[in-house]
Amino acid sequence: MQLRLPSSVSEAQRCLADGAVPIGGATLVWAGWQRDGFPEQAVSLRDLPEANTVGPEELGGAVRLHRVDATVPEALHRAASGVGTGAVRRAATVGGNIVGSTLRCLLPAALVLDARATVLTADGVYETDLAELLAKRHVLLALRWRTPLASGYRKLDGEAGGPPPLVAAVAVHADGDAPGTVRVAVRVGYEVFSESTPYRTDAEQVLRSLAAAGSAALPAPAQDALRREVTDVLARAVV
Ligand SMILES: Cc1cc2nc3c(=O)[nH]c(=O)nc-3n(C[C@H](O)[C@H](O)[C@H](O)COP(=O)(O)OP(=O)(O)OC[C@H]3O[C@@H](n4cnc5c(N)ncnc54)[C@H](O)[C@@H]3O)c2cc1C
């Protein structure tokens, strides 16, 4: 296998046009490749500056999870720090997690940040939403969002060999100078429920409105986790 390491977007596009398979830290693909055979070419974005940014409003697709620190909003920071083991986080990347894994612990955090994805195709670079990113399994160059007033992320303990642990993420976004919207995302099994509702100071009002929008159908432990996270993030949204 030839591993290509483009350092410009146009070079990366050529790699895709040549049929190179995107690769992050290879934490997921390696075992399969050893079993089924390696592709002729793979392309890693680790030398591409556009895919390596870590900022308050952006995160590159080639950034390894252990580099996702408190520069990004709390929901995303906590999501990345809760993935697998230290060894996994030192190798696995943001793109490999959100686009390439089944658990995708970063996805609920990206959803509550209302993140947009900058994607790379053989034809060009463009911006799209998370739904299209996942449906078309585009190559993720970077995620971008607007800084929320407050955000949070809670991952419950899972049982070894059991279903994926429950995750609840919440963010409060500003509308002008005041809190405007509460966004929530809850992962139950491999499914992610996400919704938004106008901001209210009273957590119970927010939860009632989310229940009417569908969260009432979530299992009781998911509703409990959502309640705790909404209450906590709302309390931090206005200082
Ligand atoms: C022991 C262990 C524990 C784990 N625990 C968790 C957990 O708690 N939560 C969780 O969410 N995940 C967990 N994972 C999965 C982990 O998130 C993935 O292994 C990792 O995110 C994949 O990233 P990678 O960079 O190694 O991807 P790779 O293995 O390199 O690639 C995986 C797939 O993603 C694609 N890909 C890679 N980069 C990009 C990109 N920039 N854009 C689009 N597609 C891309 C590849 O083409 C491939 O199809 C665990 C994995 C292990 C091994």
Tab-separated table of C-alpha atoms in Angstrom, residues 8-237:
chain	number	residue	atom	x	y	z
A	8	SER	CA	-2.204	21.079	-0.023
A	9	VAL	CA	-5.905	20.780	-0.792
A	10	SER	CA	-5.289	20.393	-4.541
A	11	GLU	CA	-2.811	17.576	-3.905
A	12	ALA	CA	-5.343	15.882	-1.562
A	13	GLN	CA	-7.989	16.141	-4.281
A	14	ARG	CA	-5.645	14.420	-6.723
A	15	CYS	CA	-5.170	11.574	-4.242
A	16	LEU	CA	-8.958	11.089	-4.008
A	17	ALA	CA	-9.302	11.292	-7.785
A	18	ASP	CA	-6.642	8.553	-8.024
A	19	GLY	CA	-8.798	6.344	-5.773
A	20	ALA	CA	-6.789	6.638	-2.542
A	21	VAL	CA	-8.790	5.540	0.524
A	22	PRO	CA	-8.983	8.142	3.344
A	23	ILE	CA	-7.269	7.058	6.529
A	24	GLY	CA	-7.030	8.643	9.984
A	25	GLY	CA	-5.228	6.787	12.772
A	26	ALA	CA	-6.096	3.378	11.247
A	27	THR	CA	-7.503	2.233	14.621
A	28	LEU	CA	-10.557	0.794	12.861
A	29	VAL	CA	-9.356	-0.098	9.373
A	30	TRP	CA	-6.083	-1.842	10.165
A	31	ALA	CA	-7.521	-5.161	11.375
A	32	GLY	CA	-9.845	-5.400	8.374
A	33	TRP	CA	-7.046	-4.615	5.949
A	34	GLN	CA	-4.818	-7.257	7.517
A	35	ARG	CA	-7.626	-9.777	7.141
A	36	ASP	CA	-8.990	-8.795	3.716
A	37	GLY	CA	-6.014	-7.142	2.042
A	38	PHE	CA	-4.680	-3.597	1.841
A	39	PRO	CA	-5.895	-1.002	-0.676
A	40	GLU	CA	-3.413	0.099	-3.337
A	41	GLN	CA	-3.337	3.656	-2.004
A	42	ALA	CA	-4.419	5.419	1.174
A	43	VAL	CA	-4.451	9.157	1.836
A	44	SER	CA	-3.889	10.720	5.262
A	45	LEU	CA	-4.654	14.412	5.889
A	46	ARG	CA	-2.153	14.669	8.739
A	47	ASP	CA	0.143	17.048	6.795
A	48	LEU	CA	-2.714	19.194	5.499
A	49	PRO	CA	-2.953	22.431	7.544
A	50	GLU	CA	-6.697	22.842	6.783
A	51	ALA	CA	-7.419	19.475	8.468
A	52	ASN	CA	-5.303	20.128	11.560
A	53	THR	CA	-6.827	23.210	13.183
A	54	VAL	CA	-7.976	23.254	16.802
A	55	GLY	CA	-9.757	26.518	17.664
A	56	PRO	CA	-12.729	27.900	19.601
A	57	GLU	CA	-14.896	27.621	16.478
A	58	GLU	CA	-13.213	24.913	14.371
A	59	LEU	CA	-11.719	21.449	14.558
A	60	GLY	CA	-9.839	19.691	11.769
A	61	GLY	CA	-10.773	16.216	10.574
A	62	ALA	CA	-7.210	14.907	10.937
A	63	VAL	CA	-6.825	16.106	14.532
A	64	ARG	CA	-6.154	13.208	16.875
A	65	LEU	CA	-8.634	12.991	19.740
A	66	HIS	CA	-6.067	13.559	22.514
A	67	ARG	CA	-5.375	17.028	20.983
A	68	VAL	CA	-9.029	18.102	21.347
A	69	ASP	CA	-8.614	20.256	24.447
A	70	ALA	CA	-10.477	23.056	26.254
A	71	THR	CA	-9.881	25.391	23.271
A	72	VAL	CA	-13.079	23.907	21.795
A	73	PRO	CA	-16.471	24.091	23.594
A	74	GLU	CA	-16.861	21.863	26.622
A	75	ALA	CA	-19.269	19.423	24.926
A	76	LEU	CA	-16.741	18.551	22.231
A	77	HIS	CA	-13.785	18.497	24.612
A	78	ARG	CA	-15.546	16.108	26.980
A	79	ALA	CA	-16.765	13.930	24.105
A	80	ALA	CA	-13.225	13.491	22.749
A	81	SER	CA	-11.719	12.826	26.191
A	82	GLY	CA	-14.282	10.066	26.804
A	83	VAL	CA	-13.496	7.998	23.694
A	84	GLY	CA	-11.860	4.599	24.305
A	85	THR	CA	-8.479	4.470	26.002
A	86	GLY	CA	-5.537	6.889	26.015
A	87	ALA	CA	-3.875	4.766	23.338
A	88	VAL	CA	-6.964	4.978	21.099
A	89	ARG	CA	-7.225	8.755	21.612
A	90	ARG	CA	-3.559	9.263	20.710
A	91	ALA	CA	-4.148	7.591	17.319
A	92	ALA	CA	-7.825	8.056	16.377
A	93	THR	CA	-8.916	11.197	14.524
A	94	VAL	CA	-11.982	13.440	14.493
A	95	GLY	CA	-12.857	12.405	10.910
A	96	GLY	CA	-12.401	8.703	11.661
A	97	ASN	CA	-14.706	9.041	14.672
A	98	ILE	CA	-17.529	11.077	13.159
A	99	VAL	CA	-17.567	9.653	9.634
A	100	GLY	CA	-15.894	6.277	9.994
A	101	SER	CA	-16.919	4.764	13.336
A	102	THR	CA	-20.249	3.332	14.469
A	103	LEU	CA	-20.156	4.726	18.008
A	104	ARG	CA	-19.231	8.266	16.943
A	105	CYS	CA	-19.144	9.730	20.446
A	106	LEU	CA	-18.266	13.134	18.925
A	107	LEU	CA	-21.482	13.308	16.907
A	108	PRO	CA	-23.931	14.371	19.690
A	109	ALA	CA	-21.504	17.169	20.641
A	110	ALA	CA	-21.175	18.315	17.015
A	111	LEU	CA	-24.981	18.257	16.671
A	112	VAL	CA	-25.616	20.501	19.687
A	113	LEU	CA	-22.974	22.929	18.424
A	114	ASP	CA	-24.931	23.004	15.145
A	115	ALA	CA	-21.599	22.350	13.449
A	116	ARG	CA	-21.148	22.559	9.687
A	117	ALA	CA	-18.716	20.318	7.861
A	118	THR	CA	-16.142	21.408	5.319
A	119	VAL	CA	-15.659	18.413	3.068
A	120	LEU	CA	-13.187	17.456	0.401
A	121	THR	CA	-14.201	15.681	-2.773
A	122	ALA	CA	-12.276	14.945	-5.944
A	123	ASP	CA	-14.203	17.905	-7.471
A	124	GLY	CA	-13.630	20.511	-4.780
A	125	VAL	CA	-14.115	21.706	-1.230
A	126	TYR	CA	-17.529	22.707	0.051
A	127	GLU	CA	-19.530	23.184	3.211
A	128	THR	CA	-22.447	20.980	4.190
A	129	ASP	CA	-24.437	19.816	7.207
A	130	LEU	CA	-23.726	16.823	9.415
A	131	ALA	CA	-26.581	14.781	7.934
A	132	GLU	CA	-25.073	14.956	4.453
A	133	LEU	CA	-21.559	14.365	5.804
A	134	LEU	CA	-22.700	11.076	7.326
A	135	ALA	CA	-25.046	10.003	4.544
A	136	LYS	CA	-22.439	10.485	1.817
A	137	ARG	CA	-19.435	9.628	4.003
A	138	HIS	CA	-17.570	12.618	2.664
A	139	VAL	CA	-13.944	13.219	3.586
A	140	LEU	CA	-14.068	15.630	6.532
A	141	LEU	CA	-11.608	18.503	6.342
A	142	ALA	CA	-12.973	20.404	9.342
A	143	LEU	CA	-15.978	21.139	11.539
A	144	ARG	CA	-17.027	24.747	12.177
A	145	TRP	CA	-19.589	26.232	14.574
A	146	ARG	CA	-20.415	29.420	16.466
A	147	THR	CA	-19.298	29.514	20.101
A	148	PRO	CA	-22.257	28.620	22.342
A	149	LEU	CA	-22.957	30.441	25.617
A	150	ALA	CA	-22.522	27.121	27.421
A	151	SER	CA	-22.403	23.439	26.530
A	152	GLY	CA	-22.068	20.104	28.263
A	153	TYR	CA	-21.728	16.396	27.594
A	154	ARG	CA	-22.453	13.392	29.757
A	155	LYS	CA	-21.506	9.809	28.910
A	156	LEU	CA	-22.841	7.152	31.247
A	157	ASP	CA	-20.800	4.112	32.159
A	158	GLY	CA	-21.379	1.223	29.773
A	159	GLU	CA	-21.120	-2.493	30.460
A	160	ALA	CA	-18.297	-4.375	28.731
A	161	GLY	CA	-19.797	-6.138	25.717
A	162	GLY	CA	-23.152	-4.386	26.310
A	163	PRO	CA	-24.888	-1.723	24.231
A	164	PRO	CA	-23.068	1.581	23.611
A	165	PRO	CA	-23.152	3.830	26.668
A	166	LEU	CA	-25.814	6.498	26.744
A	167	VAL	CA	-24.677	10.011	25.831
A	168	ALA	CA	-26.452	13.348	26.385
A	169	ALA	CA	-25.138	16.654	25.016
A	170	VAL	CA	-26.645	20.117	25.427
A	171	ALA	CA	-25.702	23.613	24.248
A	172	VAL	CA	-27.291	27.037	24.692
A	173	HIS	CA	-26.811	29.389	21.752
A	174	ALA	CA	-27.156	33.164	21.761
A	175	ASP	CA	-29.639	35.148	19.748
A	176	GLY	CA	-28.097	38.621	19.701
A	177	ASP	CA	-27.002	39.413	23.252
A	178	ALA	CA	-29.360	36.984	24.982
A	179	PRO	CA	-29.693	33.203	25.152
A	180	GLY	CA	-31.867	32.116	22.208
A	181	THR	CA	-31.868	28.373	21.543
A	182	VAL	CA	-31.238	25.180	23.486
A	183	ARG	CA	-29.949	22.277	21.376
A	184	VAL	CA	-29.865	18.732	22.716
A	185	ALA	CA	-28.681	15.373	21.393
A	186	VAL	CA	-29.047	11.999	23.079
A	187	ARG	CA	-27.462	8.773	21.869
A	188	VAL	CA	-29.384	5.616	22.779
A	189	GLY	CA	-27.804	2.497	21.335
A	190	TYR	CA	-26.523	3.594	17.933
A	191	GLU	CA	-29.384	6.055	17.358
A	192	VAL	CA	-29.072	9.768	18.041
A	193	PHE	CA	-32.101	11.893	18.921
A	194	SER	CA	-31.489	15.611	18.393
A	195	GLU	CA	-33.804	18.566	18.823
A	196	SER	CA	-33.795	22.279	19.574
A	197	THR	CA	-36.174	24.553	21.438
A	198	PRO	CA	-36.332	28.240	22.371
A	199	TYR	CA	-34.343	29.128	25.505
A	200	ARG	CA	-36.215	29.494	28.810
A	201	THR	CA	-34.616	30.181	32.181
A	202	ASP	CA	-36.708	27.414	33.723
A	203	ALA	CA	-35.253	23.960	32.897
A	204	GLU	CA	-38.672	22.326	33.402
A	205	GLN	CA	-40.181	24.469	30.654
A	206	VAL	CA	-37.335	23.552	28.299
A	207	LEU	CA	-37.752	19.855	29.125
A	208	ARG	CA	-41.532	20.020	28.560
A	209	SER	CA	-41.007	21.559	25.165
A	210	LEU	CA	-38.386	18.919	24.270
A	211	ALA	CA	-40.758	16.179	25.483
A	212	ALA	CA	-43.463	17.489	23.145
A	213	ALA	CA	-40.893	17.463	20.329
A	214	GLY	CA	-40.055	13.776	20.857
A	215	SER	CA	-37.782	13.298	23.871
A	216	ALA	CA	-40.763	11.824	25.786
A	217	ALA	CA	-40.307	8.658	23.706
A	218	LEU	CA	-36.728	8.155	24.965
A	219	PRO	CA	-36.128	5.465	27.610
A	220	ALA	CA	-36.230	6.647	31.227
A	221	PRO	CA	-32.405	6.622	31.781
A	222	ALA	CA	-31.974	8.809	28.675
A	223	GLN	CA	-34.592	11.254	29.935
A	224	ASP	CA	-32.851	11.370	33.323
A	225	ALA	CA	-29.469	12.091	31.714
A	226	LEU	CA	-31.063	14.766	29.518
A	227	ARG	CA	-32.740	16.392	32.508
A	228	ARG	CA	-29.468	16.562	34.444
A	229	GLU	CA	-27.523	17.938	31.499
A	230	VAL	CA	-30.161	20.533	30.540
A	231	THR	CA	-30.381	21.727	34.157
A	232	ASP	CA	-26.599	21.980	34.449
A	233	VAL	CA	-25.993	23.765	31.127
A	234	LEU	CA	-28.885	26.215	31.610
A	235	ALA	CA	-27.458	27.182	34.983
A	236	ARG	CA	-24.119	27.997	33.321
A	237	ALA	CA	-25.586	29.810	30.291
